[in-house]
Short mmCIF file of C-alpha atoms in Angstrom, two decimals:
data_model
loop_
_atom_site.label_atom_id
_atom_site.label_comp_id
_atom_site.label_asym_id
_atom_site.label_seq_id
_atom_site.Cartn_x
_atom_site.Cartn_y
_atom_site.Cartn_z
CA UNK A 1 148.96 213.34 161.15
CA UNK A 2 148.00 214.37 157.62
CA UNK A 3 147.89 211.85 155.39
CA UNK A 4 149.18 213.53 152.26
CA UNK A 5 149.75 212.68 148.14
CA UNK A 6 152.08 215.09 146.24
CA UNK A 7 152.73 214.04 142.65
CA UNK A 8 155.80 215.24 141.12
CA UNK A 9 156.07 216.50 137.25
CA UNK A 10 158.91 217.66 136.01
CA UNK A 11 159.03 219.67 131.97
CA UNK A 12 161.72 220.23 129.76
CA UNK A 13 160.68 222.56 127.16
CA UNK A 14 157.14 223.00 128.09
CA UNK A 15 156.53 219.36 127.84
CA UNK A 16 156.24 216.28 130.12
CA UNK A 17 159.43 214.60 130.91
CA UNK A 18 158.69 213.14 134.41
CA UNK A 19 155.79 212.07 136.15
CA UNK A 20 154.79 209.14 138.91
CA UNK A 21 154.00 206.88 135.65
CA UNK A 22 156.99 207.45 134.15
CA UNK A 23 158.83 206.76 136.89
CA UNK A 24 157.03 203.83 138.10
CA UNK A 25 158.05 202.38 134.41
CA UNK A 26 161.80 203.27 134.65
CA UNK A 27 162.10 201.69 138.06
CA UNK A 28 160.53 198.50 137.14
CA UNK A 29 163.10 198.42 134.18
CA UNK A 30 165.78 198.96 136.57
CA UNK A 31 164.68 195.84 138.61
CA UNK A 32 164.15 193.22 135.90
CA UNK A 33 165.87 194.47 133.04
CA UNK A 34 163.09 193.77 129.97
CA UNK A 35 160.71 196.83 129.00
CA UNK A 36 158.28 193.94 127.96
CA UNK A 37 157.88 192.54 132.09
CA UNK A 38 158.43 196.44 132.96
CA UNK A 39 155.36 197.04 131.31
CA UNK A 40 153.24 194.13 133.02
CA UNK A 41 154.57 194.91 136.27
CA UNK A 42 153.73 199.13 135.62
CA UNK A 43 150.06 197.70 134.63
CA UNK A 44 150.63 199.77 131.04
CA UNK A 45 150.38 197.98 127.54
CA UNK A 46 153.84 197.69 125.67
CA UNK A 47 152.97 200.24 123.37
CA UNK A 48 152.43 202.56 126.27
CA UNK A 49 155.35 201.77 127.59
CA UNK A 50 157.69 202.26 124.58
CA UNK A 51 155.33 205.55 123.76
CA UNK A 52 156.35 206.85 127.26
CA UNK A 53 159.90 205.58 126.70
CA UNK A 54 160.19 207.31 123.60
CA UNK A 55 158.76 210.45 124.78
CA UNK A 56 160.94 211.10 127.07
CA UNK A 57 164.56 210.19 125.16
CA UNK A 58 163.40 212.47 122.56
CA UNK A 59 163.95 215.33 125.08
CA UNK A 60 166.58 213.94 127.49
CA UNK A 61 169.79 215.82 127.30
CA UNK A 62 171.31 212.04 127.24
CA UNK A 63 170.28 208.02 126.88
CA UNK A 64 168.20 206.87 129.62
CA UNK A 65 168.23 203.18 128.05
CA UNK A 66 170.94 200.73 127.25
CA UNK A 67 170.07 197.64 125.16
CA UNK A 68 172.09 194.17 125.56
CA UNK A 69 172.20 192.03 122.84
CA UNK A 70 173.04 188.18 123.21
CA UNK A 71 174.73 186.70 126.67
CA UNK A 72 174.18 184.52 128.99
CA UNK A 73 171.24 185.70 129.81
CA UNK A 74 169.75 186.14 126.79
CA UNK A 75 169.65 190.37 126.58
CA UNK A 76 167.86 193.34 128.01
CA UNK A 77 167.30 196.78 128.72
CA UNK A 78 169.29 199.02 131.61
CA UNK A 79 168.94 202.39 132.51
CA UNK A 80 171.59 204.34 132.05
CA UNK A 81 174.01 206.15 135.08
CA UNK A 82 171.95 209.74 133.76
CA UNK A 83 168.84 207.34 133.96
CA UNK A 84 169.83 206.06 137.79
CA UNK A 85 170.51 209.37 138.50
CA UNK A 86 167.04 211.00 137.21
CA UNK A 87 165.21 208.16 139.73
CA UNK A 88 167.84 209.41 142.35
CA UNK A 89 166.73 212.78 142.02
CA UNK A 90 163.20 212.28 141.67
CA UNK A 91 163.12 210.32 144.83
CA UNK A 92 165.05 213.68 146.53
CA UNK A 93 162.71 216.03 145.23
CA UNK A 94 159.72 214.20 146.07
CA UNK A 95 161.06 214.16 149.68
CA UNK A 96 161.65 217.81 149.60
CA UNK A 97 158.35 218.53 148.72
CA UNK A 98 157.12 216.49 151.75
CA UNK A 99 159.23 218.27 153.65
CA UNK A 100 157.66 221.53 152.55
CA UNK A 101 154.12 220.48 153.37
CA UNK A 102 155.52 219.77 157.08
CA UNK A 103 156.21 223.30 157.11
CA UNK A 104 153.20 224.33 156.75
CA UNK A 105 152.25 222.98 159.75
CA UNK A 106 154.55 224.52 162.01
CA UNK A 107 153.50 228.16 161.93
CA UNK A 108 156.07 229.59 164.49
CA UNK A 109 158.32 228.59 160.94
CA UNK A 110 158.51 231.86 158.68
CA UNK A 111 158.44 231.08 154.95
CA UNK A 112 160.21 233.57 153.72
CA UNK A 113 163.65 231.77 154.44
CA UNK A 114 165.00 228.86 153.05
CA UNK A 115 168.01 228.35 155.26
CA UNK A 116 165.58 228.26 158.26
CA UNK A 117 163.29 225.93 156.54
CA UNK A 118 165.81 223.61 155.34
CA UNK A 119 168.00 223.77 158.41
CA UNK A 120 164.47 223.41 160.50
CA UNK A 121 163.42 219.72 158.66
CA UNK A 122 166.79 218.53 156.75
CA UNK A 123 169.77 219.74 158.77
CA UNK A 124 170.55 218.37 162.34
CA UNK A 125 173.53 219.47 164.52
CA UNK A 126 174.59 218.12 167.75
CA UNK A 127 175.02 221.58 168.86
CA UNK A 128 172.55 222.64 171.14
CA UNK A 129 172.06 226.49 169.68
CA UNK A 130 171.42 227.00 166.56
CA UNK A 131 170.69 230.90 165.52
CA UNK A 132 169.51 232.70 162.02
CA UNK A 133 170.76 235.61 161.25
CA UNK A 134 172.26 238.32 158.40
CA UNK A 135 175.89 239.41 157.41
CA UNK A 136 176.15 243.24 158.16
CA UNK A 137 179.55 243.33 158.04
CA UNK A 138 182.95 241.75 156.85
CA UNK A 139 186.28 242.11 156.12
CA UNK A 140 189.25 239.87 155.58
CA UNK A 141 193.07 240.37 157.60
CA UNK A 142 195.12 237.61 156.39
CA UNK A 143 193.98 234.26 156.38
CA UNK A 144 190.90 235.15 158.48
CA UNK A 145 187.60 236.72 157.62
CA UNK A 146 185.83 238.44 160.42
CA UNK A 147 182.17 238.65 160.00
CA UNK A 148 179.16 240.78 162.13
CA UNK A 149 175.99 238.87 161.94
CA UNK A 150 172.50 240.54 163.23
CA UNK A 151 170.45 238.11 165.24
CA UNK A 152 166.97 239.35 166.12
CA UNK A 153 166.44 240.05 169.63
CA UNK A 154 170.34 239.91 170.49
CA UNK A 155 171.38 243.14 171.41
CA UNK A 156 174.24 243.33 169.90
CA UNK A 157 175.82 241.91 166.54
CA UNK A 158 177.38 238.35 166.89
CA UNK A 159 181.76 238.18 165.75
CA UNK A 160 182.46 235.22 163.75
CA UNK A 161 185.56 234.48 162.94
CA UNK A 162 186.42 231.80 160.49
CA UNK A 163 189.61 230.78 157.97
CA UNK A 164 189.13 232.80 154.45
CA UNK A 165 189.24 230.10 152.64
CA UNK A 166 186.17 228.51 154.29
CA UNK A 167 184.10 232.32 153.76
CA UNK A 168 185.10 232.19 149.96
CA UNK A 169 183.90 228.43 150.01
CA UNK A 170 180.59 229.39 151.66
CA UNK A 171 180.47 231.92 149.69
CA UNK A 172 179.98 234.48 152.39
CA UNK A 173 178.74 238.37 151.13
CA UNK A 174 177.01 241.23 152.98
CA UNK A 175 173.31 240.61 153.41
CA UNK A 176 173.46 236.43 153.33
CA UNK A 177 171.59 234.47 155.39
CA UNK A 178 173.86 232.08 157.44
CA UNK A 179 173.13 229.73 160.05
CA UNK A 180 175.19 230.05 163.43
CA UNK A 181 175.82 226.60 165.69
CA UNK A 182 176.92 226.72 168.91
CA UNK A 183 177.98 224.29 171.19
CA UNK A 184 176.83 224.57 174.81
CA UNK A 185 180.29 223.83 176.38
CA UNK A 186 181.22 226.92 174.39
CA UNK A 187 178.82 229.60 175.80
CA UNK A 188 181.08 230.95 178.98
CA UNK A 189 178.83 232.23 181.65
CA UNK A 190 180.59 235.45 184.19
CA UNK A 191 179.25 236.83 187.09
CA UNK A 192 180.28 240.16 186.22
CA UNK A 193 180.59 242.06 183.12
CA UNK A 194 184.04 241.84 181.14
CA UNK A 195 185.72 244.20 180.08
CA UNK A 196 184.12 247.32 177.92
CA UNK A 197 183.48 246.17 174.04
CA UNK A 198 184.51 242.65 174.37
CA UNK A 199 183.17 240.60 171.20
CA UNK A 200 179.95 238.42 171.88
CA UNK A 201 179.11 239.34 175.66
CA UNK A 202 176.07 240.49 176.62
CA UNK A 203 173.66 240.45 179.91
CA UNK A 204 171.40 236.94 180.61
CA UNK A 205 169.33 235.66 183.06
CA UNK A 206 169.03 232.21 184.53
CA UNK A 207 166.27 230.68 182.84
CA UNK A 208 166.10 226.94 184.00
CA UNK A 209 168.96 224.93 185.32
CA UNK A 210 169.25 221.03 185.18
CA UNK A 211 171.90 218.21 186.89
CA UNK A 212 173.40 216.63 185.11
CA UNK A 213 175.31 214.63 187.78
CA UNK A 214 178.91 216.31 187.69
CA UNK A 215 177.77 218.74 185.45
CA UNK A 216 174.67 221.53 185.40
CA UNK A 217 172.69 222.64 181.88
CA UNK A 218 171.80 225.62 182.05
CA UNK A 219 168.89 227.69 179.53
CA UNK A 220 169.16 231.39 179.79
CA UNK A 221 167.44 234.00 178.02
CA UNK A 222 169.11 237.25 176.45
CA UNK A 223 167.24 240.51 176.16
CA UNK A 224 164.22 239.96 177.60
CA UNK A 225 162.89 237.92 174.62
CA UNK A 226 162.61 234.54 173.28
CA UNK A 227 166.25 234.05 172.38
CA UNK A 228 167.41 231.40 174.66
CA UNK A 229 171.33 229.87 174.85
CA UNK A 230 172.20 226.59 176.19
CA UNK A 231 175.75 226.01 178.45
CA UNK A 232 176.83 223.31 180.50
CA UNK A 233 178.76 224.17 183.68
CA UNK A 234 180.93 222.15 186.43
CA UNK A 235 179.72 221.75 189.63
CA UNK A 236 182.40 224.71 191.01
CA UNK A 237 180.78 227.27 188.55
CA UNK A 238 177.09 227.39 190.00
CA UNK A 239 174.64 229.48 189.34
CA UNK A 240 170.98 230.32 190.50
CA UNK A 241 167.68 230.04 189.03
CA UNK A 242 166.96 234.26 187.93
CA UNK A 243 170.52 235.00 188.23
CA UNK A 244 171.68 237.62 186.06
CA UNK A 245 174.98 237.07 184.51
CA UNK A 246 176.92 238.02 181.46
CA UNK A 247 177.63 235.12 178.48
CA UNK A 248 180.72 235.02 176.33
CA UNK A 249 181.10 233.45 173.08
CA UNK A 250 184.57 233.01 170.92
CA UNK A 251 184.48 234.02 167.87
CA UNK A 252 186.22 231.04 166.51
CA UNK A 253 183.89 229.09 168.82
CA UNK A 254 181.13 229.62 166.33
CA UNK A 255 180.46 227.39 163.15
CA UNK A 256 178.45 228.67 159.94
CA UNK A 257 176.66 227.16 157.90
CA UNK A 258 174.42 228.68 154.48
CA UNK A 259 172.99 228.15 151.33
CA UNK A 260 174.66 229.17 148.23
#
C-alpha cells in the first residue's frame, strides 16, 4: 500500500485561510483552551501564533475565537461553533481527498463520474446489486413518478417507480446520474419468458450458484456481458449451472440513490 501525504489549503479571496499549520494551531486551542500553551504545543512562537490567528479572522465570514475573562479557572480562549465546524470540515475534506487518491488505483473505476466514485469508496448498501445508470425518461401520474434508466450492457431500459415526493427530493431530471440498489431476494428468476413487454424482464444465464443451506445464491449474467445480478432462491425453485432463464424486477422493488 501507498504510503501517501496530501496537504489541504483552502483560500478565501485569493489568500490563505487554511492550511495543516493552521489547523494544527486551532486544534491545540480547542484542547487546552490558552493560545499561549497552543502555541508551545503547535512548536510556533506566540507571535506566530496570534499572526496566523489574526490572519485568518480578518477573512472569516464569522469569529473563530471566544475569549473568557475571570472564573474559576482563571480564563481562556475557545473556538467558536463556526470554528468547530471549520476543523469538522477540514477533517472531511482531507478524507475525501484520500479517498480520491484510492481511486486512482482502481482503474476498472471511470473518473468521469462522481456518483460511481463516491458510491464506489463512501457509500455501502447491504444490497447485493448495485447498478449506474442515466434517466432517459420520466413522467409523473399522481403521487408516483415513473422513471426509464439506461444501464450499459442491459438490453433494455430499467422501470423505477418511486413516490413523487421522494423524485422532487432527489431531485430527479432527464439525463441524471442515479444509482440503482437491488436486493437479491428481489430479483425473481422464471423459467420461461413472461408475458410480451413486461417492465424489467429480460433473458440470463446461470452464472455460479452457491448453498446456502435452505436457501441457493445465485450470480447470473445478462446480455452476454459483464453485468451480473445476484438472487437468492428456496430450495423448491432450483436452477442449473448455464441455465438460461428470464429475471424480473419490480419497479417499486428498486431504490435510488444520486447526487444533487
Amino acid at each position: 500500500m501507498l504510503n501517501t501525504e496530501i496537504l489541504l489549503t483552502i483560500k478565501l479571496q485569493q489568500q490563505l485561510f487554511v492550511d495543516p499549520k493552521r489547523v494544527r494551531l486551532l486544534k491545540e486551542i480547542q484542547k487546552c483552551g490558552s493560545i499561549n500553551q497552543a502555541a508551545k504545543n503547535a512548536k510556533v512562537s506566540y507571535k506566530s501564533a496570534w499572526d496566523h490567528l489574526a490572519a485568518m479572522n480578518d477573512m472569516s465570514p464569522k469569529p473563530l475565537l471566544e475569549r473568557n475573562v475571570g472564573g474559576k479557572n482563571g480564563g481562556g480562549t475557545e473556538l467558536t461553533i463556526y470554528a468547530q465546524r471549520l476543523l469538522q470540515l477540514y477533517d472531511l475534506l482531507e478524507k475525501t481527498q484520500e479517498k480520491a487518491f484510492q481511486i486512482l488505483q482502481d482503474e476498472s473505476l471511470p473518473l468521469d463520474s462522481v456518483l460511481h466514485a463516491t458510491a464506489k469508496f463512501s457509500l455501502q448498501s447491504s444490497a447485493r446489486n448495485q447498478f449506474f445508470g442515466k434517466i432517459v425518461n420520466l413522467k409523473y401520474e399522481n403521487i408516483h413518478c415513473f422513471l426509464e434508466i439506461e444501464i450499459e450492457g442491459v438490453p433494455q431500459y430499467l422501470m423505477v417507480s418511486i413516490t413523487e415526493k421522494s423524485a422532487v427530493r432527489l431531485k430527479l431530471a432527464l439525463g441524471k446520474e442515479v444509482m440503482m440498489m437491488i436486493k437479491a431476494p428481489w430479483v425473481k428468476i422464471h423459467h420461461t419468458p413472461l408475458q410480451e413487454n413486461a417492465f424489467n424482464t429480460f433473458p440470463a444465464q446461470v452464472k455460479e450458484i452457491t448453498d446456502k443451506g435452505d436457501r441457493e445464491e445465485v450470480i447470473l449474467t445478462v446480455n452476454q456481458t459483464a453485468i451480473e445480478f445476484c438472487a437468492t432462491l428456496t430450495q423448491a425453485d432450483r436452477v442449473k449451472l448455464n441455465e438460461k432463464v428470464w429475471i424480473h424486477i419490480d419497479p417499486e422493488q428498486i431504490i435510488l440513490a444520486t447526487l444533487y
